[in-house]
GROMACS .gro file of C-alpha atoms in nm:
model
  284
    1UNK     CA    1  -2.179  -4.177  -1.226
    2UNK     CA    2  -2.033  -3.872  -1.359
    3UNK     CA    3  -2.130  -3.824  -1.773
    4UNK     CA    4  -1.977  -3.495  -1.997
    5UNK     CA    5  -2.298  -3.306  -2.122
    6UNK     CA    6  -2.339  -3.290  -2.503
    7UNK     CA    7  -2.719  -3.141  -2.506
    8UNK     CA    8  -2.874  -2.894  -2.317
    9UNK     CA    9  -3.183  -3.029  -2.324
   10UNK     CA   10  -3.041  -3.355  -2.056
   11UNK     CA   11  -3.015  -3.080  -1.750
   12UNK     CA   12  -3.189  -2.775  -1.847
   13UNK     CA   13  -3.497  -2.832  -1.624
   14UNK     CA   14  -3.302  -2.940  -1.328
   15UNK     CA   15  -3.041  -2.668  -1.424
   16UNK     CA   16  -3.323  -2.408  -1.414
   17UNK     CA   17  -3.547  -2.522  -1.132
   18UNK     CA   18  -3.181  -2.509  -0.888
   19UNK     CA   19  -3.093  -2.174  -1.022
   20UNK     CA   20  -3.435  -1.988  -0.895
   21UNK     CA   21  -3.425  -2.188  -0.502
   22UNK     CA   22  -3.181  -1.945  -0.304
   23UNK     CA   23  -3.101  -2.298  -0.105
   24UNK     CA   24  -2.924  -2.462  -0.406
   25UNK     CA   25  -2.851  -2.173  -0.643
   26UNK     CA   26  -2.467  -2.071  -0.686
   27UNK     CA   27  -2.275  -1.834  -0.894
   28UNK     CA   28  -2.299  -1.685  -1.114
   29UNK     CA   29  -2.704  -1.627  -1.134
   30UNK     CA   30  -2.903  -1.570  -1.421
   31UNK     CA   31  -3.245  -1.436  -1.461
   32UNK     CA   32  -3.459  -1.603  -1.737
   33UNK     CA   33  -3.509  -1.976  -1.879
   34UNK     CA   34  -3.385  -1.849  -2.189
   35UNK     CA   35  -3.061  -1.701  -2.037
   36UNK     CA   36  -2.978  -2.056  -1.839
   37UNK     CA   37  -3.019  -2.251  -2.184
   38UNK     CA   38  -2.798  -1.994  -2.451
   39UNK     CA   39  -2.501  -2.037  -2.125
   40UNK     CA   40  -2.543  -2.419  -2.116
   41UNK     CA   41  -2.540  -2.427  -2.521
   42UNK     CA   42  -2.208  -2.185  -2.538
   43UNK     CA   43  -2.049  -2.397  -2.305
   44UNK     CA   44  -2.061  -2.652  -2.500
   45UNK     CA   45  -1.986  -2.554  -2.790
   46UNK     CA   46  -1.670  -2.352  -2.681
   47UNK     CA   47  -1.323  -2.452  -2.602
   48UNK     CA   48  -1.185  -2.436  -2.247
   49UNK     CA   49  -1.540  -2.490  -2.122
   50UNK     CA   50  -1.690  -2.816  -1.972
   51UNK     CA   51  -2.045  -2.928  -1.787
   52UNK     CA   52  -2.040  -3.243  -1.591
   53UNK     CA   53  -2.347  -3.371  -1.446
   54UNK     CA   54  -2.385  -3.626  -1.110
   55UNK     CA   55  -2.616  -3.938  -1.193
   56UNK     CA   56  -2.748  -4.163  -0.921
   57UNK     CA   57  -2.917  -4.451  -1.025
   58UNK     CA   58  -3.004  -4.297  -1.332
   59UNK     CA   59  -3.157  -3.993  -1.170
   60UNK     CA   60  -2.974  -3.647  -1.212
   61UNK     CA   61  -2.842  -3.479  -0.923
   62UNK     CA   62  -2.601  -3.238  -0.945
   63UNK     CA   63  -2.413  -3.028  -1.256
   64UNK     CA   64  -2.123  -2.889  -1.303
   65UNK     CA   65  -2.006  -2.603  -1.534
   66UNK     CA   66  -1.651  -2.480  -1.547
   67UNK     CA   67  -1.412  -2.294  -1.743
   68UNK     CA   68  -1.014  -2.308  -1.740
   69UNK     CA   69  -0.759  -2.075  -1.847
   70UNK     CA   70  -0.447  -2.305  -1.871
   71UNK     CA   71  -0.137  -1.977  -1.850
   72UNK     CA   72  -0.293  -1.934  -1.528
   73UNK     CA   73  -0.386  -2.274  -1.392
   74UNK     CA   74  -0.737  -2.077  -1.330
   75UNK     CA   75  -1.027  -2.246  -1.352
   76UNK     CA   76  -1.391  -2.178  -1.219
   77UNK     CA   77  -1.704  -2.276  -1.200
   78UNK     CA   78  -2.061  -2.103  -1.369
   79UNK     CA   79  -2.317  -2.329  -1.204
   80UNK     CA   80  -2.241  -2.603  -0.913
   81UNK     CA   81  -2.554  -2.734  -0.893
   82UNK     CA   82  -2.633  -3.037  -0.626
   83UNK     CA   83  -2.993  -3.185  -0.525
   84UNK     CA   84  -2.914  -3.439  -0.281
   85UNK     CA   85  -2.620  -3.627  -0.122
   86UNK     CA   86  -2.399  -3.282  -0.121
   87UNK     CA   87  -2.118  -3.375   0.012
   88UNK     CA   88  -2.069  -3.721  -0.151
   89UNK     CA   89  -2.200  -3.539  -0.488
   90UNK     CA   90  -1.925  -3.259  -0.478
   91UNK     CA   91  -1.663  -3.452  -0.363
   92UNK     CA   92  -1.676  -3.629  -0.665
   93UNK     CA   93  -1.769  -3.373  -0.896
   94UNK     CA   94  -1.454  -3.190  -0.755
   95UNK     CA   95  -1.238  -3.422  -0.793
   96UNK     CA   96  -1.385  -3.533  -1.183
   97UNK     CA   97  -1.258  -3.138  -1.222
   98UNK     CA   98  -0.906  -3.216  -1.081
   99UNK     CA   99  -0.800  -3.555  -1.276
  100UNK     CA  100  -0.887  -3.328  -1.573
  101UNK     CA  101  -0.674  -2.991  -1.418
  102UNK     CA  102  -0.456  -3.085  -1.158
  103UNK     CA  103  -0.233  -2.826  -1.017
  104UNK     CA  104  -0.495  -2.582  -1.068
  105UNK     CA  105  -0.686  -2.339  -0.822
  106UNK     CA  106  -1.062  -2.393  -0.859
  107UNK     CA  107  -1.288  -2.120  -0.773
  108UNK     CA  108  -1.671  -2.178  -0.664
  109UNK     CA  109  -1.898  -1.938  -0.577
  110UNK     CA  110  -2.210  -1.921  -0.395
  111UNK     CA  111  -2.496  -1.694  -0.238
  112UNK     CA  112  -2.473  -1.767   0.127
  113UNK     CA  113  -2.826  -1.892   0.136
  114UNK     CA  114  -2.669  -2.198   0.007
  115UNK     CA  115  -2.620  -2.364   0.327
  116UNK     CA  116  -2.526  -2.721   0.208
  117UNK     CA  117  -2.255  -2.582   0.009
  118UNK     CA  118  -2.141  -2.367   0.289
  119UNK     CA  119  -2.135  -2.628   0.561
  120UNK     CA  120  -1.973  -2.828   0.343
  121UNK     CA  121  -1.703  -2.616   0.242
  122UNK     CA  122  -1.588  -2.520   0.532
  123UNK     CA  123  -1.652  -2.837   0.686
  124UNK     CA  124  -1.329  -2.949   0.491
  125UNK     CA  125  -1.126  -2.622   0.585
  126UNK     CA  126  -1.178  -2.523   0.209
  127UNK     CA  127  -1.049  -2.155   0.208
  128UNK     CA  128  -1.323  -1.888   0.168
  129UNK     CA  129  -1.123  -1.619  -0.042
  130UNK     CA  130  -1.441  -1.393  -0.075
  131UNK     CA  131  -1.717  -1.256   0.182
  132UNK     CA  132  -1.916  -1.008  -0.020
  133UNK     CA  133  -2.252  -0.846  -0.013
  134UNK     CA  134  -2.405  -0.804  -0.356
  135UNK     CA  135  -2.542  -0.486  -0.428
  136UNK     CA  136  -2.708  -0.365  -0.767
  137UNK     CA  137  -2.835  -0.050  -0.949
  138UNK     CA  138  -3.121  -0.054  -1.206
  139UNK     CA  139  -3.188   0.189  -1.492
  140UNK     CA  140  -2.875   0.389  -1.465
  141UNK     CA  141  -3.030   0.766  -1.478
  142UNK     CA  142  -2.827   1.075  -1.592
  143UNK     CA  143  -2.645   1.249  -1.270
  144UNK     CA  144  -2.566   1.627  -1.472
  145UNK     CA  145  -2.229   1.751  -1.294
  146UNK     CA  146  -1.888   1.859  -1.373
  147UNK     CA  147  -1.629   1.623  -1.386
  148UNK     CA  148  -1.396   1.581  -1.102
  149UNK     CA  149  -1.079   1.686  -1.153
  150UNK     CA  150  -0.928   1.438  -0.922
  151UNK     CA  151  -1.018   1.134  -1.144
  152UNK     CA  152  -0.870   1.023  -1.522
  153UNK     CA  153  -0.996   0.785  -1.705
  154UNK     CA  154  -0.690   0.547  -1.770
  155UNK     CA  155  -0.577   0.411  -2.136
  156UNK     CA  156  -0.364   0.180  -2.308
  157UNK     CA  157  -0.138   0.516  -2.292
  158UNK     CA  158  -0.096   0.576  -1.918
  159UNK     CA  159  -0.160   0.203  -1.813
  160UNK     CA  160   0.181   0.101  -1.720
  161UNK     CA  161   0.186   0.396  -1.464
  162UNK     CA  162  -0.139   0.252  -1.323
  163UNK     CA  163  -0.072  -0.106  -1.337
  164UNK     CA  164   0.219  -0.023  -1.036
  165UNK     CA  165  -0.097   0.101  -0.786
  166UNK     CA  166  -0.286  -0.197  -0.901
  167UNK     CA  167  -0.101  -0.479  -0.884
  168UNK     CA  168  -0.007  -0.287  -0.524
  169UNK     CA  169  -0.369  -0.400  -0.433
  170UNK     CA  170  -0.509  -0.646  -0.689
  171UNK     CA  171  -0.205  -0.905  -0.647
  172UNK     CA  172  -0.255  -0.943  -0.269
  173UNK     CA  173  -0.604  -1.023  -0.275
  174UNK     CA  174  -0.542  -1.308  -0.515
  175UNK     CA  175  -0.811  -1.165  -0.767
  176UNK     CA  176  -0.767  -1.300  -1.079
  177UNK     CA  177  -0.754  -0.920  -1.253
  178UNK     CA  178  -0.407  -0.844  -1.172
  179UNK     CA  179  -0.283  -0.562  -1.452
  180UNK     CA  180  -0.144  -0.792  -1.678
  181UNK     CA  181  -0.479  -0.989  -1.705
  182UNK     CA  182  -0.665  -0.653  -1.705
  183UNK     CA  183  -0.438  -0.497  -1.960
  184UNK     CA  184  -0.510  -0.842  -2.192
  185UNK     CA  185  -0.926  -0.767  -2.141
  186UNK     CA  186  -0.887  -0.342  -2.118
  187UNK     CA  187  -1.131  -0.289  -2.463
  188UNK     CA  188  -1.365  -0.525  -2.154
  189UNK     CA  189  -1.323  -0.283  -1.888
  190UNK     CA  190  -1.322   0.112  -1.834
  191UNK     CA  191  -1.096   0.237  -1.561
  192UNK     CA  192  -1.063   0.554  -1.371
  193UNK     CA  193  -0.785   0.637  -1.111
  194UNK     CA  194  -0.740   0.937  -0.858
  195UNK     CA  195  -0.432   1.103  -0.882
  196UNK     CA  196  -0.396   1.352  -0.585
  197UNK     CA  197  -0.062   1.549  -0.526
  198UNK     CA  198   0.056   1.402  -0.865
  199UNK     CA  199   0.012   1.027  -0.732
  200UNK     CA  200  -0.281   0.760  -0.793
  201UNK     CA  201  -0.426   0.693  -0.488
  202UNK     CA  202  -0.742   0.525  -0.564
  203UNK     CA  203  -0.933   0.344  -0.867
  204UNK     CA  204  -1.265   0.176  -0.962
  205UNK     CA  205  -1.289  -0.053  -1.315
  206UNK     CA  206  -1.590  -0.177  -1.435
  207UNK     CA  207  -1.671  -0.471  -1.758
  208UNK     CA  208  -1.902  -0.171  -1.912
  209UNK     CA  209  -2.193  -0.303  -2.123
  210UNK     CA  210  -2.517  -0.166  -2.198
  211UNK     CA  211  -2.707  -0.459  -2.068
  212UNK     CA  212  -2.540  -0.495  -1.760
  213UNK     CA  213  -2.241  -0.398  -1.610
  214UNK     CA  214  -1.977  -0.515  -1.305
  215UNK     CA  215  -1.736  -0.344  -1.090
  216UNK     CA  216  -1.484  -0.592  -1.035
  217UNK     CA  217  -1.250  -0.364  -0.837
  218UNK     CA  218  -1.239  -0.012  -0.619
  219UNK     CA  219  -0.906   0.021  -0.496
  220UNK     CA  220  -0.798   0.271  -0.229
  221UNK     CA  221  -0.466   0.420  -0.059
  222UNK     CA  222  -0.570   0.324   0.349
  223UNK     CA  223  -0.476   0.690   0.431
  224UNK     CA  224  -0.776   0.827   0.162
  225UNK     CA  225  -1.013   0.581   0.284
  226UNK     CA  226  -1.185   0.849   0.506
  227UNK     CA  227  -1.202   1.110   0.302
  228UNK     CA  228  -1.501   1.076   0.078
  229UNK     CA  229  -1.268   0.969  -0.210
  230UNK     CA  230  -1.415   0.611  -0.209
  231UNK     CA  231  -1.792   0.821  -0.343
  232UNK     CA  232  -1.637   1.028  -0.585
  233UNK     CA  233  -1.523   0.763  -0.728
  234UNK     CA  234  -1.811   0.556  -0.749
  235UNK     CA  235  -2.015   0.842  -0.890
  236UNK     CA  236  -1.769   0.960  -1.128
  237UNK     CA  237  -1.746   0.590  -1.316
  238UNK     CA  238  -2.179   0.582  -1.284
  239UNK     CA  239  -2.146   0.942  -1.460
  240UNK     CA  240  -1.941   0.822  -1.716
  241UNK     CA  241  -2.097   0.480  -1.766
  242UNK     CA  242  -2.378   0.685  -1.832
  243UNK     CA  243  -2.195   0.915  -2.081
  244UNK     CA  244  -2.058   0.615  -2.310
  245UNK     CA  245  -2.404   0.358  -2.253
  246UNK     CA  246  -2.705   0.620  -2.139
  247UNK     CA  247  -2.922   0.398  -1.904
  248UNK     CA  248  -2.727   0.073  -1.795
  249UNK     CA  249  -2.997  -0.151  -1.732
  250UNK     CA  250  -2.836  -0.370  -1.417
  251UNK     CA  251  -2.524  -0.259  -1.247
  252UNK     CA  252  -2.383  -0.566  -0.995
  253UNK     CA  253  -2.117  -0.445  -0.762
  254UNK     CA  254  -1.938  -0.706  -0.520
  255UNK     CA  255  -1.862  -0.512  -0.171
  256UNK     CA  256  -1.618  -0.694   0.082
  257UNK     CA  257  -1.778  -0.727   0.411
  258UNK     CA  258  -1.634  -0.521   0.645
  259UNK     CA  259  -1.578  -0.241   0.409
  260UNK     CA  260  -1.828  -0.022   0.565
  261UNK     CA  261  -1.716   0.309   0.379
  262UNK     CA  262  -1.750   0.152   0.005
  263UNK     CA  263  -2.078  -0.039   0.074
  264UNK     CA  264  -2.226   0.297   0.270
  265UNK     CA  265  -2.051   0.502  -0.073
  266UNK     CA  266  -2.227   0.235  -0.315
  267UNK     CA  267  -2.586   0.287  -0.115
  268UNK     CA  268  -2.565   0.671  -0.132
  269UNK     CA  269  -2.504   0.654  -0.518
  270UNK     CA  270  -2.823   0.406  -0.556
  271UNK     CA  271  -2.694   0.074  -0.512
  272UNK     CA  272  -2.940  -0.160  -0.326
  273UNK     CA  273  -2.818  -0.435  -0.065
  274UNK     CA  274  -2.945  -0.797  -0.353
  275UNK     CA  275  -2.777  -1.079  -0.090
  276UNK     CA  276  -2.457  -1.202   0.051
  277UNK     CA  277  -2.210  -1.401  -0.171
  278UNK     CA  278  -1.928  -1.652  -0.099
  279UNK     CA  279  -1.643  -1.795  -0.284
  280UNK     CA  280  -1.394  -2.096  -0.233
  281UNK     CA  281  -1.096  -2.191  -0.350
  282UNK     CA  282  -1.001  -2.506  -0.420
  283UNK     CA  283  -0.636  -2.656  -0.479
  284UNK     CA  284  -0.680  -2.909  -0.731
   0.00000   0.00000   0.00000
């Protein structure tokens, strides 16, 4: 039986207890008791927002959390929780989300510790759109050095110039950050581009906060790939974090696999190898 959650208090245990076990856990994680029950309580309380939990034979045994944005037929999910049964548990849970958004892409993430979820998700063919390794930085600490001429830090006023390169790599990869999402969240995000020979040829942008920050993109031109560009900028958007924030307290940073150069750039600046992430995508 599938039930909407009105009260935290029905799957915060179970909620929390998954969360900390790398073998059920998914995406995004959170850190404290307190944290897991102020998310569960905004959900429901806010619009475009639902939890959805699994019950079998009056026992609890999986959860759902999801959010929609209806423009984009987006939706995705902030816990996917499941204690037993997995693949008879998300099958239904999935398809609960679907009568309620159908014709939209569904996005579930996981650490790839998570075998169940894994073995069941590509059991079914269900595309993975992401293979990352999470890295992180803690206690963002000053870095005194000049400012690199190469890199600007782009505005509202020189967006539409930069939203060309981006969308040039963004709108490929799917992500959901394409420039005219970006441009809708920009007071979110700072962004910084390098411009070399008068053209942008690489760009990092990070959701900047105090507490913690996330570089959701680093962008780069193939043919500057090799030439220490993918550092610079890396260090120049720590340098400035720093600048705007002083010490960041957590920095996450999402690193294809495969993309040797950024993750080796990321570990030189401080970033530290956390685990390995997957997402899936699910046509609804």
């Amino acid at each position: 039986m599938i039930k909407v959650i009105n009260k935290v208090e029905e799957i915060l245990d179970f909620v929390w207890k998954l969360s900390q076990d790398d073998f059920y856990a998914s995406y995004p994680r959170r850190k404290s008791l307190e944290e897991v029950k102020k998310y569960l309580q905004r959900t429901i309380n806010e619009d475009e927002k639902s939890i959805v939990a699994y019950y079998k034979d009056n026992e609890l045994y999986g959860v759902c959390c999801y959010f929609w944005e209806e423009s984009e037929k987006y939706a995705q999910t902030t816990l996917f929780l499941i204690k037993d049964y997995y693949e008879d548990i998300a099958e239904a849970l999935i398809s609960y989300v679907s009568i309620q958004l159908p014709g939209y892409e569904l996005f579930i993430g996981f650490p790839d510790t998570n075998e169940n979820a894994r073995e069941y998700f590509e059991g079914k063919s269900i595309q993975c759109i992401e293979a990352s390794t999470v890295t992180k930085l803690y206690n963002l600490k000053s870095d005194i050095r000049e400012k690199h001429p190469s890199v600007e830090r782009i505005t509202e006023s020189n967006f539409d110039e930069y939203a060309i390169f981006h969308d040039e790599h963004a709108v490929p990869s799917g992500m959901y950050y394409n420039s005219k999402n970006l441009k809708k969240d920009m007071e979110l995000f700072r962004v910084f581009a390098l411009r070399e020979q008068g053209k942008i040829h690489g760009s990092i942008f990070v959701r900047a906060r105090k507490g913690m920050s996330e570089i959701f993109g680093l962008f780069i031109d193939k043919e500057y790939e090799d030439k220490h560009f993918i550092g610079i900028l890396i260090n120049e958007m720590l340098m400035e974090l720093y600048n705007e924030f002083g010490t960041v307290k957590e920095i996450i940073y999402f690193i294809n696999e495969g993309s040797t150069e950024e993750l080796n750039s990321a570990l030189s600046a401080g970033f530290e190898i956390y685990e390995r992430y997957r997402c899936y995508k699910c046509l609804l």
